[in-house]
Short mmCIF file of C-alpha atoms in Angstrom, two decimals:
data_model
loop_
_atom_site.label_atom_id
_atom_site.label_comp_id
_atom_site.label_asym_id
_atom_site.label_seq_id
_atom_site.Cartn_x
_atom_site.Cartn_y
_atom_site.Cartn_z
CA UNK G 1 10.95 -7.99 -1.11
CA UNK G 2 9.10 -10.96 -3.15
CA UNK G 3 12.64 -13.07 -3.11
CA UNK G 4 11.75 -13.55 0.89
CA UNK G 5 8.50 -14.41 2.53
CA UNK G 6 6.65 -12.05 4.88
CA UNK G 7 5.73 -12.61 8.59
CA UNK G 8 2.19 -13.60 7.74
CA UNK G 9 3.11 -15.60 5.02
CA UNK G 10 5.25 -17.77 7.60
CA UNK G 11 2.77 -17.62 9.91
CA UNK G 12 0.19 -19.07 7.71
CA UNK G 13 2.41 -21.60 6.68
CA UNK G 14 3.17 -22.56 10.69
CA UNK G 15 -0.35 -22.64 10.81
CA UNK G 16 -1.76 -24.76 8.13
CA UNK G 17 0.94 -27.91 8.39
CA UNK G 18 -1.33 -30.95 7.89
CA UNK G 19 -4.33 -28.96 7.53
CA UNK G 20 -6.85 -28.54 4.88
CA UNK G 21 -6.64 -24.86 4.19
CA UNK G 22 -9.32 -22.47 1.88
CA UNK G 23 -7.47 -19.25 1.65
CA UNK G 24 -9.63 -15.90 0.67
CA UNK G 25 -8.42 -13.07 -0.81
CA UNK G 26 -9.95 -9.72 -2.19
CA UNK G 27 -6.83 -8.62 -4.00
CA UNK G 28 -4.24 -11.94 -3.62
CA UNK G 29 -1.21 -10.42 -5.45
CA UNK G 30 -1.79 -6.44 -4.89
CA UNK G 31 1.77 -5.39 -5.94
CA UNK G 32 2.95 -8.27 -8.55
CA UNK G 33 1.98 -11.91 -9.99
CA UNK G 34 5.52 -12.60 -8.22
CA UNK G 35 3.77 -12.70 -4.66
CA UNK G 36 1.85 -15.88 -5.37
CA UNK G 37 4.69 -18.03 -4.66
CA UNK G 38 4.66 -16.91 -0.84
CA UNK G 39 0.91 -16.88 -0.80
CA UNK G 40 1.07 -20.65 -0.74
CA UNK G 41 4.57 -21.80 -0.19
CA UNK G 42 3.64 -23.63 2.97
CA UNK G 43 0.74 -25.12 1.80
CA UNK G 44 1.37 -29.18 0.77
CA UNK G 45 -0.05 -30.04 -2.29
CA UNK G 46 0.47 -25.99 -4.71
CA UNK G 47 1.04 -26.14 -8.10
CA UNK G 48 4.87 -24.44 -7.32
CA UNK G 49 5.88 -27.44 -4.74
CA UNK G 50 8.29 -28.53 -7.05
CA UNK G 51 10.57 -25.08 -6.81
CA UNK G 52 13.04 -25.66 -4.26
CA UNK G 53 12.82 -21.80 -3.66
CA UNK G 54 11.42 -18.57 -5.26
CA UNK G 55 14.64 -18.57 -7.13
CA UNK G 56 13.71 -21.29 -9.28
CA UNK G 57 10.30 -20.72 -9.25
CA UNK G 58 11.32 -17.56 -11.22
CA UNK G 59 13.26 -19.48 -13.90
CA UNK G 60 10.17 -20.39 -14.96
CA UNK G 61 7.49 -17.98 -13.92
CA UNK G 62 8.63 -14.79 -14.24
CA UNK G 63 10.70 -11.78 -16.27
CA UNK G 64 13.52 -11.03 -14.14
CA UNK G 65 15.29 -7.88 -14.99
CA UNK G 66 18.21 -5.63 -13.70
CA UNK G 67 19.05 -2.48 -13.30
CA UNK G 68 22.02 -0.48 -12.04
CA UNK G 69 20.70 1.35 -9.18
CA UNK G 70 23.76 3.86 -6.90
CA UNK G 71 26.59 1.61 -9.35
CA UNK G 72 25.36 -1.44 -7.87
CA UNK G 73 23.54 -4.20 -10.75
CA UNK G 74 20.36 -5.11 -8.98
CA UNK G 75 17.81 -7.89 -10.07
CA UNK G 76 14.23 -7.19 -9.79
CA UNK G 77 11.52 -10.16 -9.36
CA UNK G 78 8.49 -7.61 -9.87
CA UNK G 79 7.20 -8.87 -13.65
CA UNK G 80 5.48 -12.23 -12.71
CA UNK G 81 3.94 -13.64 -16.08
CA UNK G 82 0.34 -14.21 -16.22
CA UNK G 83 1.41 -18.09 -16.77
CA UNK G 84 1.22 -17.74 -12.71
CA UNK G 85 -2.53 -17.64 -12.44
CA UNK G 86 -2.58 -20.16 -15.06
CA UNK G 87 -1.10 -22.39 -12.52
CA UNK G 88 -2.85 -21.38 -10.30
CA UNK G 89 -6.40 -21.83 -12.01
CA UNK G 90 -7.28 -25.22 -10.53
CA UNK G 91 -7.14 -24.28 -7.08
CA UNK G 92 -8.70 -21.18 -7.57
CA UNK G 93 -12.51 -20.57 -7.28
CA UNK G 94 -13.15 -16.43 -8.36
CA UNK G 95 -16.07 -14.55 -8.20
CA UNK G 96 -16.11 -10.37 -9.29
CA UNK G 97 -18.21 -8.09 -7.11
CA UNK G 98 -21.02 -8.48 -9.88
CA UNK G 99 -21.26 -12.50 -9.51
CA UNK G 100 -21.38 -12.03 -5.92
CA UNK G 101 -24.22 -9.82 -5.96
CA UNK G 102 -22.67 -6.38 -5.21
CA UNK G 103 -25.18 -3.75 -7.16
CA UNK G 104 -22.89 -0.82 -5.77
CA UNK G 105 -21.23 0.37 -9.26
CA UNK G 106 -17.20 1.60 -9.13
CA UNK G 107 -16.82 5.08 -10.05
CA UNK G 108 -13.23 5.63 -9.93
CA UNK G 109 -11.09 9.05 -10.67
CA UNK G 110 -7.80 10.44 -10.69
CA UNK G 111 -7.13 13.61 -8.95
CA UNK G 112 -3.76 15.29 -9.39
CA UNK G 113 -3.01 17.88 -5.95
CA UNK G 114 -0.66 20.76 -6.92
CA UNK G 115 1.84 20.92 -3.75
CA UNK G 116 3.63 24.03 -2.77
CA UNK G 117 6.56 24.95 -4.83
CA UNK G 118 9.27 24.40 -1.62
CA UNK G 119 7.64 20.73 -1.59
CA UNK G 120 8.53 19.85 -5.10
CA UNK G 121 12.25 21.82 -4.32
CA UNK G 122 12.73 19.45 -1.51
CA UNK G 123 12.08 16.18 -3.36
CA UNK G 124 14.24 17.23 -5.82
CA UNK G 125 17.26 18.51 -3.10
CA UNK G 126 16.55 14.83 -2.11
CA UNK G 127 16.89 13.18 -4.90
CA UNK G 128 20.14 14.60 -5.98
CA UNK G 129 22.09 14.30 -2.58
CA UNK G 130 20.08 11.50 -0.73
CA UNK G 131 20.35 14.07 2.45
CA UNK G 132 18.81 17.34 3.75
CA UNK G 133 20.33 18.48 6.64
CA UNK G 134 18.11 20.90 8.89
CA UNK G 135 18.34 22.42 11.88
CA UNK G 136 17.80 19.57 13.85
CA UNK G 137 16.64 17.19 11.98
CA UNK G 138 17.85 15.23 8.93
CA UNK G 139 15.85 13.57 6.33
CA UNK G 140 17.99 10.97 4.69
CA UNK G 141 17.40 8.68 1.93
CA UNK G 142 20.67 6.37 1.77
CA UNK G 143 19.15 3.53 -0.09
CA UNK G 144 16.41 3.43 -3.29
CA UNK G 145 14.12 1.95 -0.72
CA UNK G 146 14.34 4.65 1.83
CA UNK G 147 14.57 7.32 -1.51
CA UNK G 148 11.20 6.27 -2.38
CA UNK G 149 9.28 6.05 0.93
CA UNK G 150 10.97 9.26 1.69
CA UNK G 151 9.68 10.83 -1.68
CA UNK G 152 6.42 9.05 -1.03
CA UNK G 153 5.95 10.90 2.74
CA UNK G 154 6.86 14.32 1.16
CA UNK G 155 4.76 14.59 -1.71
CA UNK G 156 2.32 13.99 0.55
CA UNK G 157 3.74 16.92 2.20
CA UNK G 158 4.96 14.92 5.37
CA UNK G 159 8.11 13.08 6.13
CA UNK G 160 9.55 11.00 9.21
CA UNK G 161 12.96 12.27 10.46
CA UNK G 162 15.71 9.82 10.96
CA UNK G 163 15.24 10.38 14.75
CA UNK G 164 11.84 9.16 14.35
CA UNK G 165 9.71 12.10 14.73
CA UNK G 166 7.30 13.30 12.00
CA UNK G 167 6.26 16.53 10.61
CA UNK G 168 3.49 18.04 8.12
CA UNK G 169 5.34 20.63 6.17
CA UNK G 170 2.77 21.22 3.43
CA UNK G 171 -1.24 20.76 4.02
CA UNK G 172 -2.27 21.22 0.55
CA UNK G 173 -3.30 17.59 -0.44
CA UNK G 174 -5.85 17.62 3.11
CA UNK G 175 -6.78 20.84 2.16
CA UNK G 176 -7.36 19.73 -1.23
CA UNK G 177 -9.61 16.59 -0.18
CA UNK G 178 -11.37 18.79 2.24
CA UNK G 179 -12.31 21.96 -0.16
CA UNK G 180 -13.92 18.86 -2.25
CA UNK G 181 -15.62 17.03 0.16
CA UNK G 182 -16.72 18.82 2.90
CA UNK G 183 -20.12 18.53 2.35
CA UNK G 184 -20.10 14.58 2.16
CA UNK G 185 -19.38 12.01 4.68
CA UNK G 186 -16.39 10.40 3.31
CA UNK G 187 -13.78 7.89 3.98
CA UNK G 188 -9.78 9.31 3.79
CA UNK G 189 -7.37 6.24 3.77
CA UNK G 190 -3.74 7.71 4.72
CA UNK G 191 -0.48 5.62 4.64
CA UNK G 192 1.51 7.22 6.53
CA UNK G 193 0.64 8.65 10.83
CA UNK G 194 1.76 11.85 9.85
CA UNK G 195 -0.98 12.12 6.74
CA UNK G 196 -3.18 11.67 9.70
CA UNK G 197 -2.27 14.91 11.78
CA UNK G 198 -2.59 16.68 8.32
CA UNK G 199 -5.84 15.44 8.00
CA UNK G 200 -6.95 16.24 11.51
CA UNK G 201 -5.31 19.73 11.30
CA UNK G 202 -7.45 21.20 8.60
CA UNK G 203 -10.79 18.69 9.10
CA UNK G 204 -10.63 19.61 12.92
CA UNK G 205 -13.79 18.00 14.34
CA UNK G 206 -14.81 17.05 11.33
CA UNK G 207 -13.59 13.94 11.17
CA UNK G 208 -13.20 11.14 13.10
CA UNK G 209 -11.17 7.39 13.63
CA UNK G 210 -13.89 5.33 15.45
CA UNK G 211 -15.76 3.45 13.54
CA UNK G 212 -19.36 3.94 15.84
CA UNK G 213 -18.73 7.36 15.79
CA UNK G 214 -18.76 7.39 11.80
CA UNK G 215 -21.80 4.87 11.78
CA UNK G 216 -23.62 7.22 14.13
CA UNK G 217 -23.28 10.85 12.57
CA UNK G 218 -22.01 12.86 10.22
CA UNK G 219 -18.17 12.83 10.51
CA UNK G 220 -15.98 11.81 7.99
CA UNK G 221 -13.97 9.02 8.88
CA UNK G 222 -9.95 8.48 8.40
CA UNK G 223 -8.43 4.81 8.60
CA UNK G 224 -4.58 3.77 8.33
CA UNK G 225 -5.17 1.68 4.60
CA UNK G 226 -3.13 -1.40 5.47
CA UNK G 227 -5.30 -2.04 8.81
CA UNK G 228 -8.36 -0.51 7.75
CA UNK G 229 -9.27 -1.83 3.87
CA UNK G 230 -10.71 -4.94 5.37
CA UNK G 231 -13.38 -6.34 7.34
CA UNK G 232 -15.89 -3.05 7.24
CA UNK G 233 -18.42 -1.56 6.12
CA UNK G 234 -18.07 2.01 4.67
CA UNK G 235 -21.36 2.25 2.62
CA UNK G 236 -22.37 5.05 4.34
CA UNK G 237 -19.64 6.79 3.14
CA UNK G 238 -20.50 8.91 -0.44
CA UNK G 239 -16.83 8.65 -1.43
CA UNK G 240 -13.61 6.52 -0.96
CA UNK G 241 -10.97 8.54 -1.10
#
């Protein structure tokens, strides 16, 4: 939530107290201008250091908005104006992939996976009673927070069970990036573990987590995307996917 730091933005901000600090960033606000405040909070000296909290600092900075979500009002923080970076322009030093003398060129598409019909049924059995009750196991989505990841595993076609175990109900979306790229040596990013196990059900030796392994042959190569996006190389790969 962008009201309340995160656990590395705390820790950065134990970490830098009385310190110079030069903070580097591919993508610095991925989700919303919002996240800026927490970015540098903790850092003496930022253009916000006269907000007593992000409260305040959204008086000024950004669009708040409400909606009634399950009867309940509910203010959202997500539309930070671009009067943020503004502020922020000063302390900032940016250079695009050009400027830093990247001659790879972005080709980037959209491609849509048609899921099996039951998937799409399921979502929407979700959606209108927050439950599904199985046999054993019960999917349940009693907040708009856990409606949306839920929604987000299963149109993937996988979903994590309140008891904590997983399942891949629908393998359309591997099979999908597999009847495309099975001739290339390409880079998957999943989200969720589950995702993985789809992946490795229809790629079967095919494909790989270990980086060497990747750099060595010809396996394609899947990596969690929060803890692999940064830090590697993947220009052998023909396609990020």
């Amino acid at each position: 939530a962008f009201p309340k730091p995160s656990k590395r933005a705390k820790q950065v901000k134990d970490l830098s107290r009385g310190a110079y600090v030069i903070l580097m960033s591919g993508t610095p606000t991925p989700e919303s201008y919002s996240q800026m405040y927490h970015q540098v909070y903790g850092i003496p000296g930022n253009p916000f250091r006269g907000y007593k909290n992000f409260y305040r600092f959204c008086d000024d900075y950004v669009d708040v908005t409400e909606r009634m979500v399950n009867s309940l009002m509910l203010k959202f923080y997500n539309k930070g104006l671009p009067s943020i970076l503004e502020a922020m322009r000063p302390y900032t030093i940016s250079f695009s992939q050009k400027e830093a003398g990247f001659k790879s060129q972005l080709n980037e598409q959209i491609l849509r996976v048609p899921m099996e019909p039951r998937t799409y049924a399921m979502c929407s059995e979700l959606r209108k009673h927050r439950v599904i009750d199985g046999k054993k196991e019960v999917i349940l989505a009693d907040t708009p927070v856990k409606l949306m990841s839920k929604l987000h595993q299963m149109y993937s076609g996988t979903v994590k069970f309140e008891s904590g175990e997983a399942m891949v109900f629908d393998h359309s979306k591997a099979q999908f990036i597999y009847d495309r790229f099975c001739q290339d040596k390409i880079a998957i990013f999943y989200k969720f573990k589950a995702e993985l196990q789809a992946l490795k059900d229809v790629y079967g030796d095919e494909l790989t987590t270990d980086l060497k392994e990747f750099y060595d042959g010809d396996k394609t190569i899947a990596l969690q995307i929060v803890s692999g996006r940064e830090g590697i190389s993947l220009r052998q790969a023909k396609a990020l996917v």
